[in-house]
Amino acid sequence: MRAKTQDENKNSFTERPHENEKKRALNYVEKLLEEARLDPTSRSEDIAELTEIHRLLNNKKYGLVWEEHAEKVEEEMKTKIPVFVEDESKKISDNPDSEDYNFLLEGDNLHSLHLLEKTHTGKIDVIYIDPPYNTGTSEGAFKYNDSLVDKTDSFIHSKWLSFMKNRLSIARQLLDDSGVIFISIDDNEFSQLKLLMDEIFGELNFVTNLVWEKKKKGSFLSNSITNVKEYLLVYSKKKSKFEGLIGEKNQKIETYPCINATNKREIRRISKGIESKYNKKDFIIEAGTVISASTMNIVYHTDLIVKGGIVQEDFEVEGNWRYSFDNMVTYSKNKELYITRDLYIRRIVSEPRYKNLKDLLLRTGEDEKVVYNTLINPDHLFESGWGSNEDADNELIEIFGKQKMFSYPKPTRLISKLLLSTYKESALVLDFFAGSGTTGQAVAEINSAFGGNRKFILATNNENNIAEEVTYERMKRVSTGTDKYKAHPMNLKYFKTAMINKEDENLEKTLLSNVKTLIELQHGVDLSNSKIAVVVNRKEAEELSVTGLSTVYMRGLTHQMLDEELAIKFSDVKIIDIPETYFPLELKEAGF
């Protein structure tokens, strides 16, 4: 009988408790430390280092611990370099009003994320992802190193956590300091994901856990409860820079009382010129007059003189004021205050007021009759609900004209409202589990309906031709429209990931040609535009005709070394530096 290998023995056990591993390591270090202390030839530095390791192992740590696993796609990058190659046959240029491009990246999303580190570190405003839920069932399992992870795998959670950590660690680097990430998840990995996100993003950057009502009838979970919900974990990059999520915007002109009975009593000075709505146009309220109603009262400390319904002189009033002294002066000078019919003082509020997003996202919201294509009110996100799984299926039928194009898609309404809640009208949105392309459709629709210049980057593999036949095809139909779906024109480039061997004799040439795709991705442009040029060395700078050019993407080193004559040549052209990280080290040393 063949003996089991070490790896097979390891996987024959369930995930081992971390404390047992820690105890073994601690015992081993204690043994080494004891031997080192007894050995007269031991160096003091070695003993000090072992002592520190012993101290660290003795420390208790709160957090998530799991058996980390290596991914083939990650190991592959030790010998190969990922690059993007454009499939020009799939370019979409249906929006003539914009020169900006969106991107669909086909390939393993870890490779795409590593390339995005070059182009988009600190530049993504919003990330939405709907990763595999790792249910262990045929429909909810995910692939790890080309194999489906099912319930019989003793490392089912560890593999999923390793898979997610690799991607989320890069995702955090891509976010702008004010950026936010939304992650859809269900009960199966929710607790693990929460702890993982606390570790990667920091517990202080946790924003909320949104609960989404995904369907009306629900499905049975463990034959004991009907499951109608999913979660959306929300984290900011830096809480101090994050501006929050808005669920409602009130733009109606309203009036607010200036008195709050629980505040301390103080005197406020009100400027002349404000309106009075008292029943007399001309009157005087003498100093010392008390105006009282219920628990509120104010005392006029100077005369209030009104003629023709307008206050004639500055006056002072004592009360339990809601607003500061300086604010009351400002409001009165701006004619935002008025005297009421009861001789109180109210404020006229015309600027928008915002209410935070609620953490319960109901399927139909306040309108039970809402359907999946009901128009969204961007100023009241809860008015028409957040969509359902059934809505998502109906949308794909509307676009593709057939059923079952994709399993468990998210409704566009859900993603659209999440994006609208950030109030970032020029947001760059990334979805690196793009699936059926809901995020791309959401961006196109809200730009079309409410204005703004949001752009998206979608990344997905092409397993079962999903990238080409579903994600891309959906973007194409969203852009041009169908019999049942209104067109939302967009521009899009389709990049495929290729792996180049580091020992390839043409490596330098290949990487140099890849510079253009990185420029296009970073800046959202199409370099075939006649108004744009790329310059990577002095010779190209000398030979380039700048007639008709608006922008030149120039290698940073070349730009720095332009002499006076060339500087004058490019003086009327916008020069954008190409980072040195886009160029291989060998090219730098060759004087490129």
Coordinates of C-alpha atoms in Angstrom, one line a residue:
M1 CA 0.0 0.0 0.0
R2 CA 1.4 3.4 -1.0
A3 CA 2.3 5.7 2.0
K4 CA 0.5 9.0 2.2
T5 CA 2.6 12.1 1.4
Q6 CA 3.0 14.8 4.0
D7 CA 0.5 17.0 2.2
E8 CA -2.1 14.2 2.1
N9 CA -1.7 13.6 5.8
K10 CA -2.0 17.3 6.5
N11 CA -5.3 17.5 4.6
S12 CA -6.7 14.4 6.3
F13 CA -7.2 16.5 9.5
T14 CA -9.6 19.3 10.2
E15 CA -8.2 22.8 10.5
R16 CA -6.0 22.6 13.5
P17 CA -6.5 25.0 16.5
H18 CA -3.9 27.7 16.5
E19 CA -3.1 27.2 20.2
N20 CA -1.7 23.7 19.5
E21 CA 0.6 25.1 16.8
K22 CA 1.6 28.0 19.1
K23 CA 2.4 25.6 22.0
R24 CA 4.6 23.4 19.8
A25 CA 6.5 26.5 18.6
L26 CA 6.9 27.8 22.1
N27 CA 8.3 24.5 23.4
Y28 CA 10.7 24.4 20.5
V29 CA 12.0 27.9 21.1
E30 CA 12.3 27.2 24.9
K31 CA 14.4 24.2 24.1
L32 CA 16.7 26.2 21.7
L33 CA 17.0 29.0 24.3
E34 CA 18.0 26.6 27.1
E35 CA 20.6 25.0 24.8
A36 CA 22.0 28.4 23.8
R37 CA 22.3 29.5 27.4
L38 CA 24.2 26.3 28.4
D39 CA 26.5 26.5 25.4
P40 CA 29.5 28.7 26.2
T41 CA 30.1 29.4 22.5
S42 CA 26.7 30.9 22.0
R43 CA 26.6 34.6 20.9
S44 CA 24.7 37.1 23.1
E45 CA 22.9 38.3 20.0
D46 CA 21.5 34.8 19.3
I47 CA 20.3 34.5 22.9
A48 CA 18.7 38.0 22.7
E49 CA 16.9 37.1 19.5
L50 CA 15.6 33.8 20.8
T51 CA 14.4 35.6 24.0
E52 CA 12.5 38.1 21.8
I53 CA 10.9 35.3 19.8
H54 CA 9.9 33.6 23.1
R55 CA 8.3 36.8 24.3
L56 CA 6.4 37.3 21.1
L57 CA 5.1 33.7 21.2
N58 CA 3.9 34.2 24.8
N59 CA 1.9 37.3 23.9
K60 CA -1.8 36.8 23.5
K61 CA -3.3 38.1 20.3
Y62 CA -6.9 38.8 19.4
G63 CA -7.8 38.2 15.7
L64 CA -8.3 35.7 12.9
V65 CA -5.8 32.9 12.6
W66 CA -5.9 30.3 9.8
E67 CA -3.7 27.9 7.8
E68 CA -2.4 30.1 4.9
H69 CA -2.3 28.5 1.5
A70 CA -0.3 29.4 -1.6
E71 CA -2.1 30.1 -4.9
K72 CA -0.7 28.9 -8.2
V73 CA -1.4 32.3 -9.7
E74 CA 0.7 33.9 -7.1
E75 CA 3.5 31.4 -7.4
E76 CA 3.4 31.9 -11.1
M77 CA 4.5 35.5 -10.7
K78 CA 7.8 34.4 -9.3
T79 CA 8.9 33.3 -12.8
K80 CA 6.5 35.2 -15.0
I81 CA 5.3 38.8 -15.3
P82 CA 1.6 39.7 -16.0
V83 CA 0.9 42.2 -18.8
F84 CA -2.2 43.5 -20.5
V85 CA -2.9 43.0 -24.2
E86 CA -5.8 44.8 -25.8
D87 CA -8.4 42.9 -27.8
E88 CA -9.1 45.8 -30.2
S89 CA -12.0 43.9 -31.8
K90 CA -13.9 44.5 -28.6
K91 CA -13.4 48.2 -28.2
I92 CA -16.7 50.1 -27.7
S93 CA -16.8 53.8 -28.7
D94 CA -20.4 54.7 -28.5
N95 CA -20.2 57.8 -26.4
P96 CA -18.9 60.7 -28.7
D97 CA -19.5 63.2 -25.9
S98 CA -16.7 61.7 -23.9
E99 CA -13.1 60.8 -24.6
D100 CA -12.9 58.8 -21.3
Y101 CA -12.8 55.0 -21.4
N102 CA -13.9 52.3 -19.1
F103 CA -12.1 49.0 -18.9
L104 CA -12.9 45.3 -18.8
L105 CA -9.9 43.2 -17.7
E106 CA -10.0 39.5 -18.5
G107 CA -7.9 37.1 -16.5
D108 CA -7.3 36.0 -12.9
N109 CA -8.2 39.0 -10.8
L110 CA -5.0 38.7 -8.7
H111 CA -2.9 39.3 -11.8
S112 CA -5.2 42.3 -12.7
L113 CA -4.9 43.7 -9.2
H114 CA -1.1 43.5 -9.3
L115 CA -1.1 45.4 -12.5
L116 CA -3.6 48.0 -11.1
E117 CA -1.1 48.5 -8.3
K118 CA 1.2 50.1 -10.9
T119 CA -1.6 52.3 -12.4
H120 CA -4.1 53.0 -9.6
T121 CA -2.6 52.9 -6.2
G122 CA -4.6 55.5 -4.1
K123 CA -6.8 56.4 -7.1
I124 CA -10.0 54.2 -6.7
D125 CA -12.9 56.0 -5.1
V126 CA -15.4 53.1 -4.7
I127 CA -14.9 49.3 -4.8
Y128 CA -17.8 46.9 -4.9
I129 CA -17.2 43.2 -5.0
D130 CA -19.5 40.1 -4.8
P131 CA -16.9 37.3 -4.1
P132 CA -17.7 33.6 -4.0
Y133 CA -19.6 32.8 -0.8
N134 CA -17.8 29.5 -0.3
T135 CA -20.8 27.5 0.7
G136 CA -19.2 24.2 -0.2
T137 CA -22.1 23.3 -2.4
S138 CA -22.0 22.8 -6.1
E139 CA -23.5 26.3 -6.8
G140 CA -21.7 28.1 -4.0
A141 CA -18.2 26.6 -4.1
F142 CA -15.2 28.4 -5.4
K143 CA -12.1 27.3 -7.3
Y144 CA -8.8 27.3 -5.5
N145 CA -5.8 26.3 -7.6
D146 CA -8.1 24.9 -10.4
S147 CA -10.1 22.7 -8.0
L148 CA -13.6 23.3 -6.5
V149 CA -13.5 23.6 -2.7
D150 CA -16.4 21.6 -1.3
K151 CA -17.5 20.7 2.2
T152 CA -15.3 17.7 2.4
D153 CA -12.2 19.9 2.2
S154 CA -10.8 20.2 5.7
F155 CA -9.2 23.6 4.8
I156 CA -12.4 25.0 3.2
H157 CA -12.3 28.3 5.3
S158 CA -8.5 28.6 5.2
K159 CA -8.3 28.4 1.4
W160 CA -11.1 31.0 1.1
L161 CA -9.4 33.4 3.6
S162 CA -6.0 33.0 1.8
F163 CA -7.7 33.7 -1.5
M164 CA -9.5 36.8 -0.1
K165 CA -6.6 38.2 1.8
N166 CA -4.3 38.3 -1.2
R167 CA -6.9 40.4 -3.1
L168 CA -8.2 42.6 -0.3
S169 CA -4.7 43.6 0.7
I170 CA -4.1 45.0 -2.7
A171 CA -7.6 46.5 -2.9
R172 CA -6.9 48.6 0.2
Q173 CA -3.8 50.0 -1.5
L174 CA -5.8 51.0 -4.5
L175 CA -8.4 53.0 -2.6
D176 CA -8.1 56.8 -2.3
D177 CA -7.8 57.9 1.3
S178 CA -11.5 59.0 1.2
G179 CA -12.5 55.8 -0.6
V180 CA -14.9 53.1 0.5
I181 CA -15.4 49.3 -0.2
F182 CA -18.6 47.4 -0.3
I183 CA -18.5 43.5 -0.1
S184 CA -21.5 41.3 -0.5
I185 CA -21.5 38.2 1.6
D186 CA -23.8 35.7 3.3
D187 CA -23.8 33.9 6.6
N188 CA -21.3 31.3 5.6
E189 CA -18.2 33.5 5.6
F190 CA -19.5 36.7 7.2
S191 CA -17.8 36.3 10.6
Q192 CA -14.5 35.3 9.0
L193 CA -14.7 38.2 6.5
K194 CA -15.4 40.7 9.2
L195 CA -12.3 39.7 11.2
L196 CA -10.2 39.6 8.0
M197 CA -11.4 43.1 7.1
D198 CA -10.6 44.4 10.6
E199 CA -7.1 43.0 10.1
I200 CA -6.5 44.5 6.6
F201 CA -8.4 47.8 6.8
G202 CA -8.4 48.3 10.6
E203 CA -11.3 47.9 13.0
L204 CA -11.5 51.7 13.3
N205 CA -12.3 52.0 9.6
F206 CA -15.4 49.7 9.8
V207 CA -18.3 51.8 8.5
T208 CA -21.3 49.5 8.8
N209 CA -22.8 46.1 8.0
L210 CA -25.7 46.7 5.6
V211 CA -28.5 44.0 5.6
W212 CA -30.1 43.5 2.2
E213 CA -33.5 41.9 1.7
K214 CA -32.6 39.9 -1.3
K215 CA -36.0 38.1 -2.0
K216 CA -39.6 38.0 -0.9
K217 CA -40.2 34.3 -0.4
G218 CA -36.7 33.2 0.5
S219 CA -35.0 29.9 0.6
F220 CA -34.7 27.3 3.4
L221 CA -31.4 27.3 5.3
S222 CA -30.7 24.1 7.3
N223 CA -34.4 23.3 7.1
S224 CA -35.1 25.5 10.1
I225 CA -35.3 29.1 8.8
T226 CA -36.3 31.0 5.7
N227 CA -33.3 33.0 4.4
V228 CA -34.2 36.3 2.7
K229 CA -31.1 38.4 3.5
E230 CA -27.5 39.0 2.6
Y231 CA -24.9 41.4 4.0
L232 CA -22.8 44.2 2.7
L233 CA -19.7 44.9 4.8
V234 CA -18.6 48.5 4.4
Y235 CA -15.1 49.8 5.2
S236 CA -13.4 53.1 4.5
K237 CA -9.7 53.5 3.7
K238 CA -9.3 56.2 6.3
K239 CA -12.3 57.1 8.5
S240 CA -11.0 60.6 9.1
K241 CA -11.2 61.3 5.3
F242 CA -14.4 59.4 4.6
E243 CA -17.4 61.6 4.1
G244 CA -20.1 59.0 4.9
L245 CA -23.0 57.4 3.1
I246 CA -26.1 59.5 2.4
G247 CA -29.6 58.0 2.2
E248 CA -31.7 61.1 1.8
K249 CA -31.2 64.7 0.6
N250 CA -33.8 67.3 1.4
Q251 CA -33.7 70.3 -0.9
K252 CA -37.1 71.9 0.1
I253 CA -37.1 75.3 1.7
E254 CA -38.1 74.8 5.4
T255 CA -38.1 76.8 8.6
Y256 CA -36.6 75.7 11.8
P257 CA -37.1 77.1 15.4
C258 CA -34.0 78.9 16.8
I259 CA -34.9 77.9 20.3
N260 CA -34.2 74.6 22.0
A261 CA -35.6 74.5 25.6
T262 CA -32.8 72.2 26.9
N263 CA -29.9 74.5 25.9
K264 CA -28.4 77.0 28.2
R265 CA -29.7 80.6 28.2
E266 CA -27.7 83.2 26.4
I267 CA -28.1 86.5 24.5
R268 CA -28.0 86.7 20.7
R269 CA -27.6 89.8 18.6
I270 CA -29.9 90.0 15.5
S271 CA -29.2 92.3 12.6
K272 CA -31.7 94.7 11.2
G273 CA -33.4 94.0 7.9
I274 CA -35.1 90.7 8.6
E275 CA -38.8 90.2 7.9
S276 CA -41.6 90.2 10.5
K277 CA -44.8 88.1 10.1
Y278 CA -46.5 89.6 13.1
N279 CA -50.1 90.8 12.4
K280 CA -49.0 94.5 12.5
K281 CA -46.7 96.0 10.0
D282 CA -45.5 98.8 12.3
F283 CA -44.9 98.1 16.0
I284 CA -42.4 98.3 18.9
I285 CA -41.7 95.5 21.4
E286 CA -40.0 97.2 24.4
A287 CA -36.9 96.0 26.1
G288 CA -37.7 93.6 29.0
T289 CA -40.7 92.1 27.2
V290 CA -41.0 88.3 27.8
I291 CA -42.5 86.1 25.1
S292 CA -43.5 82.7 26.6
A293 CA -45.2 79.6 25.3
S294 CA -45.1 76.1 26.9
T295 CA -41.5 75.4 28.0
M296 CA -39.9 78.1 25.8
N297 CA -39.5 81.8 26.5
I298 CA -37.4 84.6 25.2
V299 CA -36.6 88.0 26.7
Y300 CA -36.1 91.1 24.5
H301 CA -33.1 93.0 26.0
T302 CA -33.4 95.9 23.5
D303 CA -36.4 97.4 21.7
L304 CA -37.6 95.6 18.6
I305 CA -38.6 98.2 16.1
V306 CA -40.6 97.2 13.0
K307 CA -41.8 99.4 10.2
G308 CA -43.5 98.1 7.0
G309 CA -42.9 94.5 8.2
I310 CA -39.1 95.0 8.3
V311 CA -36.9 95.2 11.5
Q312 CA -35.3 98.7 11.6
E313 CA -32.5 98.3 14.2
D314 CA -30.2 95.6 15.5
F315 CA -31.7 94.1 18.7
E316 CA -30.7 91.6 21.4
V317 CA -32.7 88.7 22.7
E318 CA -32.1 86.2 25.6
G319 CA -33.2 82.6 25.1
N320 CA -32.2 78.9 25.0
W321 CA -30.6 79.2 21.5
R322 CA -30.0 76.4 19.1
Y323 CA -27.3 78.3 17.2
S324 CA -24.1 80.1 18.2
F325 CA -23.8 83.9 18.5
D326 CA -21.8 84.1 15.3
N327 CA -24.1 81.9 13.3
M328 CA -27.2 84.0 14.4
V329 CA -25.4 87.1 13.2
T330 CA -24.6 85.5 9.9
Y331 CA -28.1 84.1 9.4
S332 CA -29.7 87.5 10.1
K333 CA -27.4 89.4 7.8
N334 CA -28.3 86.8 5.1
K335 CA -32.0 87.4 5.8
E336 CA -32.3 83.7 6.9
L337 CA -34.2 84.7 10.1
Y338 CA -37.6 86.2 10.6
I339 CA -40.0 87.2 13.4
T340 CA -42.9 84.9 13.7
R341 CA -46.6 85.7 14.3
D342 CA -45.9 84.9 18.0
L343 CA -42.9 87.1 18.1
Y344 CA -40.5 84.2 18.3
I345 CA -37.5 83.9 15.8
R346 CA -37.2 81.1 13.2
R347 CA -34.6 80.3 10.6
I348 CA -35.3 79.8 6.9
V349 CA -33.2 76.8 5.7
S350 CA -32.7 76.5 1.9
E351 CA -29.4 74.6 1.6
P352 CA -29.6 70.8 1.2
R353 CA -29.9 68.7 4.4
Y354 CA -28.5 65.1 4.4
K355 CA -29.6 62.0 6.3
N356 CA -27.3 59.1 6.7
L357 CA -27.9 55.8 5.0
K358 CA -29.9 53.3 7.0
D359 CA -28.4 49.9 7.5
L360 CA -31.5 47.9 6.4
L361 CA -31.9 47.8 2.6
L362 CA -35.5 46.6 2.0
R363 CA -36.4 45.0 -1.2
T364 CA -39.3 47.3 -2.1
G365 CA -38.6 50.2 0.3
E366 CA -41.5 52.4 1.1
D367 CA -43.4 51.4 -2.1
E368 CA -44.6 47.8 -2.1
K369 CA -45.6 48.1 -5.8
V370 CA -42.1 49.0 -7.0
V371 CA -40.7 47.0 -10.0
Y372 CA -37.1 46.4 -11.0
N373 CA -37.0 49.2 -13.5
T374 CA -38.8 51.9 -11.5
L375 CA -36.9 55.2 -11.7
I376 CA -34.6 55.8 -8.7
N377 CA -35.0 59.0 -6.7
P378 CA -31.3 59.9 -6.0
D379 CA -32.5 62.3 -3.2
H380 CA -34.4 59.5 -1.4
L381 CA -32.8 56.1 -1.8
F382 CA -35.2 54.3 0.4
E383 CA -38.3 55.5 -1.6
S384 CA -38.3 52.7 -4.2
G385 CA -36.3 49.9 -2.5
W386 CA -33.1 48.1 -3.2
G387 CA -34.1 45.4 -5.6
S388 CA -34.0 41.6 -5.4
N389 CA -32.5 38.5 -6.9
E390 CA -35.7 38.2 -9.1
D391 CA -35.1 41.8 -10.3
A392 CA -31.6 40.9 -11.3
D393 CA -32.8 37.9 -13.3
N394 CA -35.4 40.0 -15.1
E395 CA -32.8 42.6 -16.0
L396 CA -30.6 39.9 -17.7
I397 CA -33.6 38.6 -19.6
E398 CA -34.4 42.1 -20.8
I399 CA -30.9 42.6 -22.0
F400 CA -30.1 39.1 -23.4
G401 CA -33.5 37.9 -24.3
K402 CA -33.0 34.6 -22.5
Q403 CA -32.9 33.1 -19.0
K404 CA -30.2 31.7 -16.8
M405 CA -27.4 33.7 -18.3
F406 CA -25.7 33.9 -14.8
S407 CA -26.3 32.4 -11.4
Y408 CA -27.2 34.7 -8.6
P409 CA -26.6 38.1 -10.2
K410 CA -27.1 41.3 -8.2
P411 CA -29.8 43.8 -9.2
T412 CA -28.5 47.0 -10.8
R413 CA -30.7 49.0 -8.4
L414 CA -28.7 47.8 -5.4
I415 CA -25.3 48.8 -6.9
S416 CA -26.6 52.0 -8.3
K417 CA -27.9 53.1 -5.0
L418 CA -24.7 52.2 -3.2
L419 CA -22.8 54.3 -5.7
L420 CA -25.3 57.2 -5.3
S421 CA -25.0 57.1 -1.5
T422 CA -21.3 58.1 -1.8
Y423 CA -22.2 61.3 -3.6
K424 CA -19.1 61.0 -5.7
E425 CA -20.2 62.2 -9.1
S426 CA -16.8 61.6 -10.8
A427 CA -16.0 58.4 -8.9
L428 CA -13.7 55.7 -10.3
V429 CA -15.4 52.4 -9.5
L430 CA -13.6 49.0 -9.4
D431 CA -15.3 45.6 -9.3
F432 CA -12.7 42.8 -9.4
F433 CA -15.3 40.0 -9.1
A434 CA -17.3 41.5 -12.0
G435 CA -19.3 38.4 -12.9
S436 CA -22.2 39.4 -15.1
G437 CA -21.2 43.1 -15.2
T438 CA -23.9 44.6 -13.0
T439 CA -21.5 47.3 -11.7
G440 CA -20.7 48.5 -15.2
Q441 CA -24.4 48.7 -16.0
A442 CA -25.1 50.6 -12.8
V443 CA -22.4 53.2 -13.5
A444 CA -23.6 53.7 -17.1
E445 CA -27.2 54.1 -15.9
I446 CA -26.7 56.6 -13.1
N447 CA -24.4 58.7 -15.3
S448 CA -27.1 58.8 -17.9
A449 CA -30.0 59.5 -15.5
F450 CA -28.3 61.9 -13.0
G451 CA -25.2 63.3 -14.7
G452 CA -21.7 62.9 -13.5
N453 CA -18.6 61.3 -15.0
R454 CA -18.2 58.1 -13.1
K455 CA -16.0 55.4 -14.7
F456 CA -15.6 51.8 -14.1
I457 CA -12.9 49.0 -14.2
L458 CA -14.3 45.5 -14.2
A459 CA -12.0 42.4 -13.7
T460 CA -13.1 38.8 -14.2
N461 CA -11.8 35.5 -15.4
N462 CA -13.1 33.9 -18.6
E463 CA -14.1 30.6 -17.1
N464 CA -16.9 29.2 -19.3
N465 CA -16.4 32.3 -21.5
I466 CA -18.1 34.5 -18.9
A467 CA -15.9 37.5 -19.7
E468 CA -16.6 37.4 -23.4
E469 CA -20.1 36.1 -23.6
V470 CA -21.7 37.6 -20.5
T471 CA -19.7 40.6 -19.0
Y472 CA -18.5 42.1 -22.3
E473 CA -21.7 41.2 -24.1
R474 CA -23.8 42.9 -21.4
M475 CA -21.7 46.1 -21.6
K476 CA -22.1 46.1 -25.4
R477 CA -25.9 45.8 -25.2
V478 CA -26.1 48.3 -22.4
S479 CA -24.2 50.7 -24.6
T480 CA -26.3 50.2 -27.8
G481 CA -29.6 49.2 -26.2
T482 CA -32.0 46.4 -27.1
D483 CA -35.6 46.2 -28.1
K484 CA -36.6 46.3 -24.4
Y485 CA -33.6 48.2 -22.9
K486 CA -32.8 51.9 -23.4
A487 CA -29.2 52.6 -24.6
H488 CA -26.6 54.1 -22.2
P489 CA -23.7 54.8 -24.5
M490 CA -20.2 54.2 -23.2
N491 CA -16.6 53.8 -24.2
L492 CA -14.8 50.7 -23.2
K493 CA -11.5 48.9 -23.8
Y494 CA -11.1 45.1 -23.4
F495 CA -7.7 44.0 -22.0
K496 CA -6.6 40.4 -21.6
T497 CA -3.9 39.2 -19.2
A498 CA -0.9 37.5 -20.7
M499 CA 2.0 36.0 -18.7
I500 CA 5.6 36.7 -19.9
N501 CA 8.4 34.5 -18.7
K502 CA 11.1 36.5 -17.0
E503 CA 13.8 34.7 -18.9
D504 CA 12.1 35.5 -22.3
E505 CA 14.7 37.0 -24.6
N506 CA 12.1 39.5 -25.8
L507 CA 11.2 40.6 -22.3
E508 CA 12.4 44.2 -22.6
K509 CA 10.6 44.7 -25.9
T510 CA 7.4 43.2 -24.6
L511 CA 7.4 45.2 -21.4
L512 CA 8.1 48.4 -23.3
S513 CA 5.1 47.7 -25.6
N514 CA 3.0 47.2 -22.5
V515 CA 3.7 50.8 -21.4
K516 CA 1.0 52.0 -23.7
T517 CA -1.7 49.8 -22.2
L518 CA -0.7 50.9 -18.7
I519 CA -1.0 54.6 -19.8
E520 CA -4.5 53.9 -21.3
L521 CA -5.6 52.1 -18.1
Q522 CA -4.2 54.7 -15.7
H523 CA -5.7 57.7 -17.5
G524 CA -8.8 56.2 -19.1
V525 CA -7.8 57.2 -22.6
D526 CA -7.4 55.7 -26.1
L527 CA -4.0 56.4 -27.4
S528 CA -5.2 56.0 -31.0
N529 CA -6.7 59.5 -30.5
S530 CA -4.9 61.8 -32.9
K531 CA -4.6 64.5 -30.2
I532 CA -2.5 62.2 -27.9
A533 CA 1.1 61.0 -28.3
V534 CA 3.6 58.9 -26.2
V535 CA 7.3 59.7 -25.9
V536 CA 9.7 57.4 -24.1
N537 CA 13.1 58.8 -25.1
R538 CA 14.8 61.9 -26.4
K539 CA 14.9 60.7 -30.0
E540 CA 11.1 60.4 -30.1
A541 CA 10.8 63.8 -28.5
E542 CA 13.0 65.4 -31.2
E543 CA 11.1 63.6 -34.0
L544 CA 7.5 64.1 -32.8
S545 CA 5.4 66.8 -34.5
V546 CA 3.3 68.6 -31.9
T547 CA 0.9 70.1 -34.4
G548 CA -2.7 69.3 -33.3
L549 CA -1.6 67.6 -30.1
S550 CA -3.2 68.4 -26.8
T551 CA -1.5 65.9 -24.5
V552 CA 1.8 64.0 -24.6
Y553 CA 2.5 61.2 -22.2
M554 CA 6.3 61.4 -21.7
R555 CA 8.7 59.2 -19.7
G556 CA 9.6 61.1 -16.5
L557 CA 13.3 60.9 -17.0
T558 CA 13.0 62.1 -20.6
H559 CA 10.8 65.0 -19.4
Q560 CA 13.4 66.0 -16.8
M561 CA 16.2 66.1 -19.4
L562 CA 14.5 68.2 -22.0
D563 CA 16.8 71.0 -23.0
E564 CA 15.6 74.6 -23.6
E565 CA 14.9 74.0 -27.3
L566 CA 12.7 71.0 -26.7
A567 CA 11.0 72.6 -23.7
I568 CA 9.9 75.4 -26.0
K569 CA 8.7 72.9 -28.6
F570 CA 6.4 71.3 -26.0
S571 CA 5.4 74.5 -24.2
D572 CA 1.8 74.5 -25.7
V573 CA 1.2 70.8 -25.0
K574 CA 0.2 69.3 -21.7
I575 CA 2.9 66.8 -20.7
I576 CA 2.0 64.0 -18.3
D577 CA 4.9 62.0 -16.9
I578 CA 5.0 58.2 -17.3
P579 CA 6.1 56.6 -14.0
E580 CA 9.5 54.8 -14.0
T581 CA 7.7 51.7 -12.6
Y582 CA 6.2 51.1 -16.0
F583 CA 9.7 50.4 -17.4
P584 CA 11.8 47.3 -16.8
L585 CA 15.1 47.8 -14.9
E586 CA 17.1 46.6 -17.9
L587 CA 15.7 49.4 -20.0
K588 CA 16.7 52.0 -17.3
E589 CA 20.3 50.6 -17.3
A590 CA 20.4 50.7 -21.1
G591 CA 19.8 54.5 -21.0
F592 CA 16.2 54.4 -22.3

